[in-house]
Tab-separated table of C-alpha atoms and ligand atoms in Angstrom:
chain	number	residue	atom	x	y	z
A	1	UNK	CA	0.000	0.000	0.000
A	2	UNK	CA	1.116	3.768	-0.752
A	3	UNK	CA	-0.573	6.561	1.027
A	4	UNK	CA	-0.429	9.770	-0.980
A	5	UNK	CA	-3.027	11.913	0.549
A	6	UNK	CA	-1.133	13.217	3.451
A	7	UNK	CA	-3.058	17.013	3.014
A	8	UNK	CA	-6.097	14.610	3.714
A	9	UNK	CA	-4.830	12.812	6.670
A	10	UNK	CA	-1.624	12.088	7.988
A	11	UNK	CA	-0.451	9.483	10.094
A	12	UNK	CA	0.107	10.143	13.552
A	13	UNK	CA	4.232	10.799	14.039
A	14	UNK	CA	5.524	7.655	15.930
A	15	UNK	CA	7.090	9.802	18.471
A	16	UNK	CA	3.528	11.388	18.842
A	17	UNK	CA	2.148	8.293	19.191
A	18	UNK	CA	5.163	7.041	22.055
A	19	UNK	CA	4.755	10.538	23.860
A	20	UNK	CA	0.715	10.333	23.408
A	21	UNK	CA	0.846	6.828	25.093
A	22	UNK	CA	2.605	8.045	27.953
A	23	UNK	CA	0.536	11.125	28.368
A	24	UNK	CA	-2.798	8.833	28.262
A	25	UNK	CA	-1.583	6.867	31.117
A	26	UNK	CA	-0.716	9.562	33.891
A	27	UNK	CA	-3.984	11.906	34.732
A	28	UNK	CA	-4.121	15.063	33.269
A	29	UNK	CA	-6.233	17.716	35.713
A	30	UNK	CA	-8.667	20.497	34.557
A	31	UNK	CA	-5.642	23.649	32.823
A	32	UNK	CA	-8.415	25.972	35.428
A	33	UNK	CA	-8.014	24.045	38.738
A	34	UNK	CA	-4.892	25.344	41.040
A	35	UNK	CA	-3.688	22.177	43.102
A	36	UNK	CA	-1.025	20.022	41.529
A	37	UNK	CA	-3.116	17.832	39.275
A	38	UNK	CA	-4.423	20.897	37.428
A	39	UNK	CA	-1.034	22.392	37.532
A	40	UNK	CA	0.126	19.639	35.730
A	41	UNK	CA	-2.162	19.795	33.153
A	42	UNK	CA	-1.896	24.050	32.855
A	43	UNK	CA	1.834	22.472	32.586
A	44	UNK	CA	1.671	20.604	29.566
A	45	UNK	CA	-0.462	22.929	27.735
A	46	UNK	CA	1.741	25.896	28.328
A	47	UNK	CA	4.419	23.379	27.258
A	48	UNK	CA	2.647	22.959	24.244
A	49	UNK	CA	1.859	26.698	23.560
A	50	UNK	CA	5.638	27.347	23.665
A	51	UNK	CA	6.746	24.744	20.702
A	52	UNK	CA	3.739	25.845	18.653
A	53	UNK	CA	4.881	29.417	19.156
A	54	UNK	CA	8.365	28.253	18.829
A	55	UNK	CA	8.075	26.593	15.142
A	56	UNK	CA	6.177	29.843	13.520
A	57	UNK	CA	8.406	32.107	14.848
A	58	UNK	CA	5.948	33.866	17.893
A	59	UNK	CA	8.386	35.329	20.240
A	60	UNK	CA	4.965	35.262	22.444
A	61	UNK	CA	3.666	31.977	23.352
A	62	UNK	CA	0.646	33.643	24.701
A	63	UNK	CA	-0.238	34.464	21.287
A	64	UNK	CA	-1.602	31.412	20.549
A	65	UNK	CA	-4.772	29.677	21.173
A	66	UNK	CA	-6.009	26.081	20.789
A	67	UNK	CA	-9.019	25.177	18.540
A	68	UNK	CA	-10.439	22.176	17.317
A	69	UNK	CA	-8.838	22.971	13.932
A	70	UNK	CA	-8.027	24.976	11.140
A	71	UNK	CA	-11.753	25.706	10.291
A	72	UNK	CA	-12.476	27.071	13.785
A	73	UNK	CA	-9.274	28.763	13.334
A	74	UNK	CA	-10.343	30.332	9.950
A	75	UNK	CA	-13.769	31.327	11.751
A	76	UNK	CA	-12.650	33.256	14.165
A	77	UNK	CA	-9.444	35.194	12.252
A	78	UNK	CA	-12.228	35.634	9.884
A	79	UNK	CA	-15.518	36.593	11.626
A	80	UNK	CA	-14.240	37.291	15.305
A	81	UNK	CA	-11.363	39.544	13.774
A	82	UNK	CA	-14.193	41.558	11.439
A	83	UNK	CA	-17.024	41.727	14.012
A	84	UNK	CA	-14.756	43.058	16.637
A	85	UNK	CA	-12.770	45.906	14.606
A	86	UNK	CA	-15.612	46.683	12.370
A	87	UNK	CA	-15.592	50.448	13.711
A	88	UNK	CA	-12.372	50.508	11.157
A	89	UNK	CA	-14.431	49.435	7.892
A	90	UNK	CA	-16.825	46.858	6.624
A	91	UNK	CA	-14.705	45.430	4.058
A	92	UNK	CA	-12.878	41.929	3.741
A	93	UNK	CA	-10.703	40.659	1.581
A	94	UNK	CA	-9.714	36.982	0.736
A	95	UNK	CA	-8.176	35.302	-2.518
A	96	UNK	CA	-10.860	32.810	-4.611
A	97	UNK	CA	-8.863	30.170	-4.079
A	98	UNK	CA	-8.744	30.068	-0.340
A	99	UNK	CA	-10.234	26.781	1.383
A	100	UNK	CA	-14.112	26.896	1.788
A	101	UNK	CA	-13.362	27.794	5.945
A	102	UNK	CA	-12.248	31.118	5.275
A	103	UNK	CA	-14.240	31.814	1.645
A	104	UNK	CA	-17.719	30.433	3.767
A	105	UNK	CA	-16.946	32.435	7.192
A	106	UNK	CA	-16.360	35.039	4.871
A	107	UNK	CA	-19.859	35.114	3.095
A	108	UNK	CA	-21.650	35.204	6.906
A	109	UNK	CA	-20.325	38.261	7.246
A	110	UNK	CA	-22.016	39.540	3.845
A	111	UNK	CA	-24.884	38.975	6.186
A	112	UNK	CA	-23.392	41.701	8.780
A	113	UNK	CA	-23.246	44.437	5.888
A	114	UNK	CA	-19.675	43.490	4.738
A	115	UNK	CA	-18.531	43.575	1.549
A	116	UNK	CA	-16.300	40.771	0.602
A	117	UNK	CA	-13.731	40.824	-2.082
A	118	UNK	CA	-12.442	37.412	-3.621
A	119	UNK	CA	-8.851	38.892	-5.320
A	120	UNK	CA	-8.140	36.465	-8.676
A	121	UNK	CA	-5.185	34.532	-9.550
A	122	UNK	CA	-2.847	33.996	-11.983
A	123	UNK	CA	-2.705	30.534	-13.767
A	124	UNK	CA	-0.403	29.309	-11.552
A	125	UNK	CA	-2.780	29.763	-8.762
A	126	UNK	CA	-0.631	32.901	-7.250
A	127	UNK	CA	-2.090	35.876	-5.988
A	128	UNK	CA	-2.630	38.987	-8.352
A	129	UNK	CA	-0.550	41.246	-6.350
A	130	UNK	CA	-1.822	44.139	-8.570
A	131	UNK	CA	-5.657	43.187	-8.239
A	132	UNK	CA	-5.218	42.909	-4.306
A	133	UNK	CA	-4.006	46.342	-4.041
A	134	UNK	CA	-6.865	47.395	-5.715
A	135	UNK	CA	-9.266	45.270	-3.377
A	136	UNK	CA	-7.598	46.529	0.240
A	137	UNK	CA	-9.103	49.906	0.981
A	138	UNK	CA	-8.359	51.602	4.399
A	139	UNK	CA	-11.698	50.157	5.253
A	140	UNK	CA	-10.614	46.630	4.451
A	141	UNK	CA	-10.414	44.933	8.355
A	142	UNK	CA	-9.490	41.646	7.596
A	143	UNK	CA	-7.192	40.624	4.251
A	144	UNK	CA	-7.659	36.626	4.220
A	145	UNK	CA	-4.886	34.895	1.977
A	146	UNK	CA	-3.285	31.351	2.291
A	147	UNK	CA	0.581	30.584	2.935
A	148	UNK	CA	0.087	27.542	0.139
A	149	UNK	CA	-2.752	25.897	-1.835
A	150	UNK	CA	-4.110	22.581	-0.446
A	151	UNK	CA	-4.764	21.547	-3.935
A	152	UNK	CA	-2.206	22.689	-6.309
A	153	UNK	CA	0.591	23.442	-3.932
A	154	UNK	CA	1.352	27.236	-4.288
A	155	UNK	CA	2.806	29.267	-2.345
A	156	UNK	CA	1.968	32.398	-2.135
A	157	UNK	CA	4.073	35.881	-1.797
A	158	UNK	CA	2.750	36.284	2.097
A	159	UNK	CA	5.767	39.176	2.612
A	160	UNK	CA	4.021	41.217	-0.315
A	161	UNK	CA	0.575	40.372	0.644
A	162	UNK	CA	1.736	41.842	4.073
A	163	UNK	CA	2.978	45.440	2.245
A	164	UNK	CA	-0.397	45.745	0.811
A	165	UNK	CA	-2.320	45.152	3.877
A	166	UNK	CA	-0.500	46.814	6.153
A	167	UNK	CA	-0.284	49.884	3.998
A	168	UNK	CA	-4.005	50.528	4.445
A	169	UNK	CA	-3.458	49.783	8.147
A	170	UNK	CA	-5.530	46.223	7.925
A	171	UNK	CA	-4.980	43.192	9.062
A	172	UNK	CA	-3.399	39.960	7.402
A	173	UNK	CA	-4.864	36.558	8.444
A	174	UNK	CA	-2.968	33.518	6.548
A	175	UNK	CA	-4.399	30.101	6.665
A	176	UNK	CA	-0.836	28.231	7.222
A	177	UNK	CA	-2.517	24.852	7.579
A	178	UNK	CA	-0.848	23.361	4.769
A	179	UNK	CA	2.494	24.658	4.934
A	180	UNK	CA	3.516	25.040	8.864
A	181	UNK	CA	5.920	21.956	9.253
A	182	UNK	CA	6.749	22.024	5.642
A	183	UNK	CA	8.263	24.936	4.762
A	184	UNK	CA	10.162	27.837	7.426
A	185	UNK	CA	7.185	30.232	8.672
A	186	UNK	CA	8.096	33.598	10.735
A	187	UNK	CA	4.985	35.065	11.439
A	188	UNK	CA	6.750	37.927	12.390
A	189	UNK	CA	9.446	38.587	9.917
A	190	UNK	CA	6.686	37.534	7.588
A	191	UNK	CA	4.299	40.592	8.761
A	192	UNK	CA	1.283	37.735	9.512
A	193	UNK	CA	-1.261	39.102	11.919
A	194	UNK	CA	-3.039	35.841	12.384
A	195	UNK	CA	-2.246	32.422	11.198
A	196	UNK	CA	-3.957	28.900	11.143
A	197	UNK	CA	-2.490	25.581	12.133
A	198	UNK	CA	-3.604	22.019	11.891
A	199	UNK	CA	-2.110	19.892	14.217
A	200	UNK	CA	-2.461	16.533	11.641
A	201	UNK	CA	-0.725	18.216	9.583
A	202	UNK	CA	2.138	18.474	11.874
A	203	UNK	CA	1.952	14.515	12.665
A	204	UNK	CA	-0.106	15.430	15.534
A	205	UNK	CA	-4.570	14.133	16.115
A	206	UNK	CA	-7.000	15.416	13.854
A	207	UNK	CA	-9.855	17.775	15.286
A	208	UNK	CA	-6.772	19.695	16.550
A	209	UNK	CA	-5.731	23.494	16.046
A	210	UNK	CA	-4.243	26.328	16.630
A	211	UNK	CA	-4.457	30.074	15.888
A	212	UNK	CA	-1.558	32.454	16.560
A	213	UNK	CA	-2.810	35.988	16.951
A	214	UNK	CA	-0.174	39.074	17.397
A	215	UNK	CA	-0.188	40.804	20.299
A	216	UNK	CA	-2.160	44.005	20.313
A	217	UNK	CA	-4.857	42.583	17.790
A	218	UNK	CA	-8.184	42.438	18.997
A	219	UNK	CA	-10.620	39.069	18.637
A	220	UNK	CA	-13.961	38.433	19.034
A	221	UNK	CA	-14.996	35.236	20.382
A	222	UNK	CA	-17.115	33.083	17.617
A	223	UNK	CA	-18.068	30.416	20.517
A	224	UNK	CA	-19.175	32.169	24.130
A	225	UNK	CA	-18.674	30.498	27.470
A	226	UNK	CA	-15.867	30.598	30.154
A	227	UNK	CA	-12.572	32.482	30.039
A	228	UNK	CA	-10.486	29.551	28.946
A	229	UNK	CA	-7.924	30.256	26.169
A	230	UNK	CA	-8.406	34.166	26.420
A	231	UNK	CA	-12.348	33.696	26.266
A	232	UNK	CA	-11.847	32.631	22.149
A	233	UNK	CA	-11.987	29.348	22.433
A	234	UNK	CA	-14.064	28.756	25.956
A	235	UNK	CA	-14.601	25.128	27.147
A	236	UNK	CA	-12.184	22.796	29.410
A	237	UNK	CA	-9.218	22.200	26.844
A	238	UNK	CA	-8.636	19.082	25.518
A	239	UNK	CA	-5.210	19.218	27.141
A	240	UNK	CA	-4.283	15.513	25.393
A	241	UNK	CA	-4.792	16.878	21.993
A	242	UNK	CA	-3.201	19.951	23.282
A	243	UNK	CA	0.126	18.152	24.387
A	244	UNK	CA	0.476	16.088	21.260
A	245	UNK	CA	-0.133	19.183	19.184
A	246	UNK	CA	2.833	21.096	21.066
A	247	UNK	CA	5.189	17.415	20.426
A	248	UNK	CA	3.795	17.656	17.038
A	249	UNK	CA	5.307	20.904	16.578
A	250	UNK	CA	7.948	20.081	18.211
A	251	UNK	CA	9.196	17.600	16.027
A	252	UNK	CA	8.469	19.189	12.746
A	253	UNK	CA	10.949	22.155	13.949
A	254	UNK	CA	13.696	19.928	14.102
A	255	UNK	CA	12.655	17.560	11.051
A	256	UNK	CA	11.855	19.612	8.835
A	257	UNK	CA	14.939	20.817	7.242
A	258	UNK	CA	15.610	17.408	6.426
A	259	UNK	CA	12.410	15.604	5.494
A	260	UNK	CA	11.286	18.325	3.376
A	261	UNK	CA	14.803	18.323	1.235
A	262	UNK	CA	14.022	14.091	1.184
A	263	UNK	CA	10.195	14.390	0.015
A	264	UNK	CA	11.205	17.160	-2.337
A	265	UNK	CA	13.520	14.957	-4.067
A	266	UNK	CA	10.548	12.399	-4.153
A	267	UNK	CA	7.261	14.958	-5.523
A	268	UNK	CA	10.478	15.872	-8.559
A	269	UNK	CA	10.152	12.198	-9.581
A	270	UNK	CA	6.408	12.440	-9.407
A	271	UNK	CA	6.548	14.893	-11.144
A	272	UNK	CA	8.763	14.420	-13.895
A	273	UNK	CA	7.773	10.828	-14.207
A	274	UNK	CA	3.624	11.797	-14.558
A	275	UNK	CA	4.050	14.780	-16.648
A	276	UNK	CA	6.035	12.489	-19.497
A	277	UNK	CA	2.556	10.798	-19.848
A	278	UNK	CA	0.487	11.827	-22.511
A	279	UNK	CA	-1.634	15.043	-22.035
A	280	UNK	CA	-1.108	14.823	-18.402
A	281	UNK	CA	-0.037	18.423	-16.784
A	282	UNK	CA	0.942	19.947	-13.469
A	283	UNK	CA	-1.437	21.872	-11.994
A	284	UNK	CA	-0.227	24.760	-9.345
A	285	UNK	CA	3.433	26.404	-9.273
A	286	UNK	CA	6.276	24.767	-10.894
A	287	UNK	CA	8.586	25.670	-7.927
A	288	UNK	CA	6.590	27.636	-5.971
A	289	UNK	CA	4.976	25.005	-4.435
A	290	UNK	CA	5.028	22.620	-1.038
A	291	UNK	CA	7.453	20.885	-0.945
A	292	UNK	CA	5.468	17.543	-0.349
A	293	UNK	CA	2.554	18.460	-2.935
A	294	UNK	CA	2.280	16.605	-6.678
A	295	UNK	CA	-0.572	17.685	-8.471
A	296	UNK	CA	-1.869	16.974	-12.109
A	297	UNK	CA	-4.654	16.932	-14.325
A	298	UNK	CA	-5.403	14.612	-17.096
A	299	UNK	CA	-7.656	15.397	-20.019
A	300	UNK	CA	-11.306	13.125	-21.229
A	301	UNK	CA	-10.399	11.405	-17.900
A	302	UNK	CA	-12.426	12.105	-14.790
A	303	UNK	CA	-10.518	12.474	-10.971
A	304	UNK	CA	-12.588	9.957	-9.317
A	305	UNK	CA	-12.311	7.158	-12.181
A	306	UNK	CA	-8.628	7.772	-11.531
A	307	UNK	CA	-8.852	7.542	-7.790
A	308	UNK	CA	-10.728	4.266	-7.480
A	309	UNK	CA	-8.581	2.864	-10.372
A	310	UNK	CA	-5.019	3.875	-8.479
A	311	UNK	CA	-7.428	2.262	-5.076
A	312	UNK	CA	-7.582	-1.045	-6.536
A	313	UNK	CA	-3.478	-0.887	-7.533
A	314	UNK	CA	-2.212	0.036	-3.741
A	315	UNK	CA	-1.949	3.717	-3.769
A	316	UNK	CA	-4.283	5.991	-2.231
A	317	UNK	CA	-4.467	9.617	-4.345
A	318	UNK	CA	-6.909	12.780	-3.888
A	319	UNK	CA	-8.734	14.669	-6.262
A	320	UNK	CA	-8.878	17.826	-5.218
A	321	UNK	CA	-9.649	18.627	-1.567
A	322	UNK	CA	-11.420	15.943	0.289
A	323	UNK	CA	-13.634	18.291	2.231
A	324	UNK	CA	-15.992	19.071	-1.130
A	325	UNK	CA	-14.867	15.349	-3.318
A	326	UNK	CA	-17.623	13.938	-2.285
A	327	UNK	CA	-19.777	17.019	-3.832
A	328	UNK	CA	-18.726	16.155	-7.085
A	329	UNK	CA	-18.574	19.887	-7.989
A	330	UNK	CA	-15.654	21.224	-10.066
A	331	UNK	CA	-12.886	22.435	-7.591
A	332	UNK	CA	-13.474	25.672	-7.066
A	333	UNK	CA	-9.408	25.925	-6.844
A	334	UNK	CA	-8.929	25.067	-10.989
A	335	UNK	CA	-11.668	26.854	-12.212
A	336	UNK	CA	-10.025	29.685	-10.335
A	337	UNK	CA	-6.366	28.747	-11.820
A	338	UNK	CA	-8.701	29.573	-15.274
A	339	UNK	CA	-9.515	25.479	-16.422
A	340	UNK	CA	-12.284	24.533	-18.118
A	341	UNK	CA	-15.027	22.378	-15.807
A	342	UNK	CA	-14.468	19.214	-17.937
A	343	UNK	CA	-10.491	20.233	-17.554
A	344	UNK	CA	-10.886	20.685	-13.607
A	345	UNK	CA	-12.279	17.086	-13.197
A	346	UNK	CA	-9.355	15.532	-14.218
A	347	UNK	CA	-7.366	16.192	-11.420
A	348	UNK	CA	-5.000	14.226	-9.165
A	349	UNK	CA	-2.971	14.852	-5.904
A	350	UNK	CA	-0.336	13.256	-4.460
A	351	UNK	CA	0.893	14.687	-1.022
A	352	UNK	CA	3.846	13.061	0.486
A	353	UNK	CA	4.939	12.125	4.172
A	354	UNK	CA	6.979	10.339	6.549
A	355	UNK	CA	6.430	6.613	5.407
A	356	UNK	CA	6.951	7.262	2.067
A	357	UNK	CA	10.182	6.044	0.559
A	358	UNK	CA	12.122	7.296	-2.602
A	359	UNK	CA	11.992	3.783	-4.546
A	360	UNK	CA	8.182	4.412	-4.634
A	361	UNK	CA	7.773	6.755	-6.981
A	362	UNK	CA	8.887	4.621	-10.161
A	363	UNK	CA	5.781	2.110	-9.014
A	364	UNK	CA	3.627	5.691	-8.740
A	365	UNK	CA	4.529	6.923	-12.276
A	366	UNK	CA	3.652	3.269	-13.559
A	367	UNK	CA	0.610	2.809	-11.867
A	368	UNK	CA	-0.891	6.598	-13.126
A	369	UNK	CA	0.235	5.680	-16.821
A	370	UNK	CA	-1.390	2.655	-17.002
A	371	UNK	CA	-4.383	4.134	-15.047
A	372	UNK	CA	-4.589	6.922	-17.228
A	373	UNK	CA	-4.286	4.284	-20.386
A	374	UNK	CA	-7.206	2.181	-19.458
A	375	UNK	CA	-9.484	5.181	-18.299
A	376	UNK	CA	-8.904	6.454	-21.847
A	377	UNK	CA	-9.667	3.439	-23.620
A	378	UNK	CA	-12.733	3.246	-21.906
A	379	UNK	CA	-13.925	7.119	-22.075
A	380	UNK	CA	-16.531	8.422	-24.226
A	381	UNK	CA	-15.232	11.688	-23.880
B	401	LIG	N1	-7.497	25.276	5.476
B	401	LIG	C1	-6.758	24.593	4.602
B	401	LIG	C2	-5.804	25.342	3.723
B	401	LIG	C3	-6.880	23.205	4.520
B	401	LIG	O1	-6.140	22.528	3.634
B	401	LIG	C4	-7.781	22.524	5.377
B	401	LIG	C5	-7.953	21.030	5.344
B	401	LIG	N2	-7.781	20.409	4.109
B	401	LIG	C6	-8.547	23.297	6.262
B	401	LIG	C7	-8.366	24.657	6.294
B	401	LIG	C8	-9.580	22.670	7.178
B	401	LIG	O2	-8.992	21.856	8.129
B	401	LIG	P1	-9.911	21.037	9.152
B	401	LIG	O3	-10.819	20.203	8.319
B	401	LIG	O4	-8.926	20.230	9.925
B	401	LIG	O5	-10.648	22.012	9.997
């Protein structure tokens, strides 16, 4: 078996899983209670809060929060941020090729008397830098824009994005769910006012986030109750998914200089191995990209036909995001990146990870051609 849909899933980082074990079997407190089992617990999620800080580049670990993942994350950079500063301006601004947490948070607000612009993108799926200066006014309160693509595997120009904004005296809020652990993220070199994190996408659970929030920017919670996590994300913490997040991000810190360089070396034989086949093309930035990410389209052959096929050889692929495949709707993403709906069905992802070795790749490349041969044969397109 190959697993190539690591932006879907990922597994859970042995070390995560050791430290996890070990974590399960002392007793963990309520973070709010102050005698020494609580401690302990307040403890470990502090811990935590320092290595997330720590691999984004927050000199502040009290700048970030825990969530149950990137989409609560997106909600409340998106909404909370708006609704609270929306003295400043009712305007937001987000790319149209950001994930449907921020685009869909986004269009509640139209509901609050916001105006909401979606700035376009080249084909490569970068941000029109020229468009999005257009798009931030001074009334602008929020400027939405990914660090990379979960479907093509941009990246975009966040230092640039961060000119623009801050010129007009908004803020920047960049979904970094995809690229935290991947590529080197300085939230405040980078000039990022908010940022996303998944913690599966470190190695760490699913249903686990994180939002980093600069100091001096003011939230509005999107979920009311007590005062836990700054009163943004109220409830008694789940302090186990807490303390494998923090390992998680702990161990993509150190690993990361490495394992990127290794599965780098692996998505450049994906990719030069899939786009020798026959009308088969890379979809997203040719080097601008993650540097786990592998993503093609395939004409008169449909993404799911191709996933099933590559299924019943071994390897697990995406098409598109897996949030809206079972919608069967064209990816919002590639009709963006300007394909054609019959164009943006053909599409298939490979994301790389930890198990994945480089003598795979020559048995990935075989298994798409011969996919992609018999899909054809068979097409009445
Ligand atoms: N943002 C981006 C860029 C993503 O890729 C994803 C997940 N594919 C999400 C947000 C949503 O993450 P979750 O489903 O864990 O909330």
């Amino acid at each position: 078996r190959i697993y190539l849909d690591h932006a879907a899933a990922m597994p859970i980082h042995p070390e995560v899983l050791r430290f996890g074990n070990r974590f399960l079997a002392g007793f963990a407190g309520n973070p709010s209670t102050i005698y020494r089992e609580g401690l302990a617990a307040e403890e470990a999620v502090s811990r935590a809060r320092e290595e997330v800080a720590a691999l984004i580049g927050a000199s502040d670990p009290a700048s970030v929060i825990f969530t149950s993942g990137a989409t609560e994350s997106n909600n409340i950079a998106v909404r909370g941020t708006a609704l609270r500063n929306m003295k400043r301006g009712k305007r937001v601004v987000t790319s149209t090729i950001e994930h449907i947490s921020v685009l869909n948070p986004a269009k509640v607000l139209l509901k609050k008397g916001f105006a909401v612009t979606e700035v376009p993108v080249d084909r490569y799926g970068t941000i029109d830098l020229g468009a999005l200066e257009e798009a931030v006014t001074p009334e602008t309160v929020v400027t939405s824009v990914h660090y990379a693509n979960n479907e093509i595997g941009t990246i975009e120009p966040i230092r640039e994005v961060a000119e623009i904004v801050h010129a007009r005296g908004g803020f920047l809020h960049v979904d970094a769910t995809d690229a935290a652990g991947r590529v080197p993220i300085n939230v405040e070199r980078a000039g990022i006012d908010l940022a996303t994190l998944s913690s599966n996408q470190l190695g760490g659970p699913q249903g686990m986030g994180a939002l980093y929030i600069r100091p001096g920017v003011r939230v509005q919670p999107v979920l009311v109750g007590g005062g836990q996590e700054r009163g943004l994300r109220p409830g008694t913490e789940d302090v186990f998914g807490i303390a494998c997040m923090g390992e998680a991000a702990r161990l993509a810190a150190k690993e990361m200089p490495e394992e990127s360089r290794r599965l780098a070396a692996i998505r450049d034989r994906l990719i030069a191995g899939i786009t020798d086949i026959e009308e088969a093309y890379l979809t997203g930035h040719p080097t601008e990209r993650l540097p786990h990410h592998a993503s093609f389209r395939f004409s008169r052959i449909e993404g799911e036909s191709i996933q099933l096929a590559m299924n019943m050889l071994g390897i697990a692929v995406a098409t598109g995001s897996a949030c809206t495949s079972r919608t069967l709707e064209a990816s919002h993403v590639l009709l963006a990146i300007g394909l054609a709906h019959e164009e943006a069905h053909g599409s298939m992802v490979a994301t790389l990870g930890r198990e994945n070795r480089a003598d795979e790749a020559p048995r990935v490349v075989d298994a798409v051609r011969e996919t992609v041969k018999r899909l054809r044969a068979i097409t009445p397109l």
